[in-house]
Amino acid sequence: MGRAITAIELAGILSVSTVAVAASQEISPPARAMTTEKRTAQMPSHAMKGIVKSASDSSLVIVRSRRSAGEMTFVLSSETEREGTIAVGSTVSVRYRPEGSTLVATAVSAHAETCAARPEIGGSGR
């Protein structure tokens, strides 16, 4: 009889813990929708650095670095964060996310020309 009571107690404990785990993992439909929206808004972004080949209000074409040569075209929108002067020939960093076959720029920042601003080492010419 002692074994029967122990088996019943064990079955009761297991069933209560199973229900508790299932209840903690259940997500209500509104919460599930918010989770999906949050994932969409926070899709991982990529970054690329290159030289501007052409730029307009709605698109940006850059030539990638020599390590991964080629052109990349990005869609710019009113939501794209822009920093610095984005002009043909300037070096820029672009954060973007793929949307199907389109690359949507989330942020573009122009780099200041550091070579001209950097002082010469041993500038006295000795």
PDB file of C-alpha atoms in Angstrom:
ATOM      1  CA  MET A   1       0.000   0.000   0.000  1.00  0.00           C
ATOM      2  CA  GLY A   2       2.922   2.333   0.724  1.00  0.00           C
ATOM      3  CA  ARG A   3       4.127   2.023  -2.861  1.00  0.00           C
ATOM      4  CA  ALA A   4       0.658   2.834  -4.240  1.00  0.00           C
ATOM      5  CA  ILE A   5       0.462   6.024  -2.191  1.00  0.00           C
ATOM      6  CA  THR A   6       3.985   7.039  -3.266  1.00  0.00           C
ATOM      7  CA  ALA A   7       3.088   6.411  -6.921  1.00  0.00           C
ATOM      8  CA  ILE A   8      -0.103   8.498  -6.612  1.00  0.00           C
ATOM      9  CA  GLU A   9       1.819  11.345  -4.934  1.00  0.00           C
ATOM     10  CA  LEU A  10       4.487  11.241  -7.644  1.00  0.00           C
ATOM     11  CA  ALA A  11       1.836  11.303 -10.398  1.00  0.00           C
ATOM     12  CA  GLY A  12       0.172  14.279  -8.721  1.00  0.00           C
ATOM     13  CA  ILE A  13       3.432  16.204  -8.466  1.00  0.00           C
ATOM     14  CA  LEU A  14       4.293  15.528 -12.106  1.00  0.00           C
ATOM     15  CA  SER A  15       0.857  16.613 -13.347  1.00  0.00           C
ATOM     16  CA  VAL A  16       0.957  19.848 -11.336  1.00  0.00           C
ATOM     17  CA  SER A  17       4.452  20.709 -12.602  1.00  0.00           C
ATOM     18  CA  THR A  18       3.430  19.934 -16.215  1.00  0.00           C
ATOM     19  CA  VAL A  19       0.426  22.276 -15.945  1.00  0.00           C
ATOM     20  CA  ALA A  20       2.596  24.999 -14.393  1.00  0.00           C
ATOM     21  CA  VAL A  21       5.178  24.757 -17.197  1.00  0.00           C
ATOM     22  CA  ALA A  22       2.478  24.794 -19.884  1.00  0.00           C
ATOM     23  CA  ALA A  23       0.810  27.831 -18.301  1.00  0.00           C
ATOM     24  CA  SER A  24       4.086  29.742 -18.096  1.00  0.00           C
ATOM     25  CA  GLN A  25       4.823  29.111 -21.795  1.00  0.00           C
ATOM     26  CA  GLU A  26       1.399  30.121 -23.061  1.00  0.00           C
ATOM     27  CA  ILE A  27       1.312  33.492 -24.822  1.00  0.00           C
ATOM     28  CA  SER A  28      -1.942  35.316 -25.300  1.00  0.00           C
ATOM     29  CA  PRO A  29      -2.821  36.313 -28.912  1.00  0.00           C
ATOM     30  CA  PRO A  30      -2.243  40.080 -28.354  1.00  0.00           C
ATOM     31  CA  ALA A  31       1.140  39.390 -26.751  1.00  0.00           C
ATOM     32  CA  ARG A  32       2.041  37.078 -29.637  1.00  0.00           C
ATOM     33  CA  ALA A  33       1.173  39.835 -32.140  1.00  0.00           C
ATOM     34  CA  MET A  34       3.297  42.353 -30.225  1.00  0.00           C
ATOM     35  CA  THR A  35       6.207  39.912 -30.229  1.00  0.00           C
ATOM     36  CA  THR A  36       5.923  39.534 -34.016  1.00  0.00           C
ATOM     37  CA  GLU A  37       5.766  43.311 -34.514  1.00  0.00           C
ATOM     38  CA  LYS A  38       8.762  43.796 -32.226  1.00  0.00           C
ATOM     39  CA  ARG A  39      10.805  41.243 -34.192  1.00  0.00           C
ATOM     40  CA  THR A  40       9.892  42.923 -37.470  1.00  0.00           C
ATOM     41  CA  ALA A  41      10.847  46.367 -36.166  1.00  0.00           C
ATOM     42  CA  GLN A  42      14.114  45.059 -34.740  1.00  0.00           C
ATOM     43  CA  MET A  43      15.216  42.920 -37.668  1.00  0.00           C
ATOM     44  CA  PRO A  44      18.958  42.488 -37.673  1.00  0.00           C
ATOM     45  CA  SER A  45      20.777  45.028 -39.753  1.00  0.00           C
ATOM     46  CA  HIS A  46      23.999  44.773 -41.666  1.00  0.00           C
ATOM     47  CA  ALA A  47      26.727  47.356 -42.184  1.00  0.00           C
ATOM     48  CA  MET A  48      28.815  48.252 -45.204  1.00  0.00           C
ATOM     49  CA  LYS A  49      31.471  50.868 -45.877  1.00  0.00           C
ATOM     50  CA  GLY A  50      32.249  52.241 -49.306  1.00  0.00           C
ATOM     51  CA  ILE A  51      32.610  55.228 -51.617  1.00  0.00           C
ATOM     52  CA  VAL A  52      29.509  56.987 -52.952  1.00  0.00           C
ATOM     53  CA  LYS A  53      29.049  56.472 -56.688  1.00  0.00           C
ATOM     54  CA  SER A  54      25.661  58.206 -56.858  1.00  0.00           C
ATOM     55  CA  ALA A  55      23.126  59.566 -54.412  1.00  0.00           C
ATOM     56  CA  SER A  56      19.599  60.929 -54.568  1.00  0.00           C
ATOM     57  CA  ASP A  57      16.761  61.478 -52.109  1.00  0.00           C
ATOM     58  CA  SER A  58      15.536  57.906 -52.641  1.00  0.00           C
ATOM     59  CA  SER A  59      18.642  55.838 -53.425  1.00  0.00           C
ATOM     60  CA  LEU A  60      22.340  55.483 -52.734  1.00  0.00           C
ATOM     61  CA  VAL A  61      24.892  53.516 -54.753  1.00  0.00           C
ATOM     62  CA  ILE A  62      28.261  52.777 -53.184  1.00  0.00           C
ATOM     63  CA  VAL A  63      31.361  51.004 -54.431  1.00  0.00           C
ATOM     64  CA  ARG A  64      32.479  48.567 -51.774  1.00  0.00           C
ATOM     65  CA  SER A  65      36.022  48.274 -50.483  1.00  0.00           C
ATOM     66  CA  ARG A  66      38.659  46.423 -52.466  1.00  0.00           C
ATOM     67  CA  ARG A  67      38.292  43.383 -50.213  1.00  0.00           C
ATOM     68  CA  SER A  68      34.727  42.798 -51.425  1.00  0.00           C
ATOM     69  CA  ALA A  69      34.640  44.847 -54.622  1.00  0.00           C
ATOM     70  CA  GLY A  70      31.338  45.617 -56.291  1.00  0.00           C
ATOM     71  CA  GLU A  71      28.456  48.043 -56.163  1.00  0.00           C
ATOM     72  CA  MET A  72      25.561  48.040 -53.742  1.00  0.00           C
ATOM     73  CA  THR A  73      22.340  49.990 -54.176  1.00  0.00           C
ATOM     74  CA  PHE A  74      20.286  51.041 -51.157  1.00  0.00           C
ATOM     75  CA  VAL A  75      16.800  52.502 -50.872  1.00  0.00           C
ATOM     76  CA  LEU A  76      16.661  55.695 -48.792  1.00  0.00           C
ATOM     77  CA  SER A  77      13.468  56.871 -47.091  1.00  0.00           C
ATOM     78  CA  SER A  78      12.416  59.662 -44.791  1.00  0.00           C
ATOM     79  CA  GLU A  79      13.151  57.273 -41.890  1.00  0.00           C
ATOM     80  CA  THR A  80      16.801  56.802 -42.939  1.00  0.00           C
ATOM     81  CA  GLU A  81      19.116  58.522 -40.448  1.00  0.00           C
ATOM     82  CA  ARG A  82      21.663  60.687 -42.277  1.00  0.00           C
ATOM     83  CA  GLU A  83      24.835  62.081 -40.753  1.00  0.00           C
ATOM     84  CA  GLY A  84      27.340  64.296 -42.523  1.00  0.00           C
ATOM     85  CA  THR A  85      27.476  65.363 -46.163  1.00  0.00           C
ATOM     86  CA  ILE A  86      26.709  62.454 -48.462  1.00  0.00           C
ATOM     87  CA  ALA A  87      28.271  63.371 -51.801  1.00  0.00           C
ATOM     88  CA  VAL A  88      29.744  61.522 -54.775  1.00  0.00           C
ATOM     89  CA  GLY A  89      33.284  60.415 -53.893  1.00  0.00           C
ATOM     90  CA  SER A  90      32.821  60.574 -50.127  1.00  0.00           C
ATOM     91  CA  THR A  91      33.335  57.544 -47.910  1.00  0.00           C
ATOM     92  CA  VAL A  92      30.207  56.421 -46.073  1.00  0.00           C
ATOM     93  CA  SER A  93      29.082  53.714 -43.693  1.00  0.00           C
ATOM     94  CA  VAL A  94      25.623  52.309 -44.353  1.00  0.00           C
ATOM     95  CA  ARG A  95      23.498  50.297 -41.937  1.00  0.00           C
ATOM     96  CA  TYR A  96      20.796  48.429 -43.806  1.00  0.00           C
ATOM     97  CA  ARG A  97      18.331  45.589 -43.666  1.00  0.00           C
ATOM     98  CA  PRO A  98      17.290  43.314 -46.501  1.00  0.00           C
ATOM     99  CA  GLU A  99      13.614  43.351 -47.468  1.00  0.00           C
ATOM    100  CA  GLY A 100      13.250  40.712 -50.122  1.00  0.00           C
ATOM    101  CA  SER A 101      15.676  41.627 -52.900  1.00  0.00           C
ATOM    102  CA  THR A 102      15.830  45.292 -51.779  1.00  0.00           C
ATOM    103  CA  LEU A 103      18.393  46.724 -49.365  1.00  0.00           C
ATOM    104  CA  VAL A 104      16.789  49.409 -47.188  1.00  0.00           C
ATOM    105  CA  ALA A 105      19.224  51.851 -45.573  1.00  0.00           C
ATOM    106  CA  THR A 106      18.418  52.574 -41.936  1.00  0.00           C
ATOM    107  CA  ALA A 107      21.392  54.920 -41.383  1.00  0.00           C
ATOM    108  CA  VAL A 108      24.053  56.530 -43.564  1.00  0.00           C
ATOM    109  CA  SER A 109      26.998  58.422 -42.134  1.00  0.00           C
ATOM    110  CA  ALA A 110      29.699  60.204 -44.099  1.00  0.00           C
ATOM    111  CA  HIS A 111      33.265  59.936 -42.840  1.00  0.00           C
ATOM    112  CA  ALA A 112      35.417  63.016 -42.447  1.00  0.00           C
ATOM    113  CA  GLU A 113      38.575  62.902 -44.511  1.00  0.00           C
ATOM    114  CA  THR A 114      41.150  61.926 -41.890  1.00  0.00           C
ATOM    115  CA  CYS A 115      44.270  62.019 -44.084  1.00  0.00           C
ATOM    116  CA  ALA A 116      44.236  65.806 -44.519  1.00  0.00           C
ATOM    117  CA  ALA A 117      43.428  66.428 -40.860  1.00  0.00           C
ATOM    118  CA  ARG A 118      46.106  64.083 -39.462  1.00  0.00           C
ATOM    119  CA  PRO A 119      49.403  65.834 -38.562  1.00  0.00           C
ATOM    120  CA  GLU A 120      52.588  64.478 -40.097  1.00  0.00           C
ATOM    121  CA  ILE A 121      54.726  62.322 -37.834  1.00  0.00           C
ATOM    122  CA  GLY A 122      58.066  64.012 -37.212  1.00  0.00           C
ATOM    123  CA  GLY A 123      56.811  67.177 -38.900  1.00  0.00           C
ATOM    124  CA  SER A 124      60.119  69.037 -38.568  1.00  0.00           C
ATOM    125  CA  GLY A 125      61.578  67.163 -41.570  1.00  0.00           C
ATOM    126  CA  ARG A 126      64.693  65.884 -39.742  1.00  0.00           C
TER     127      ARG A 126
END
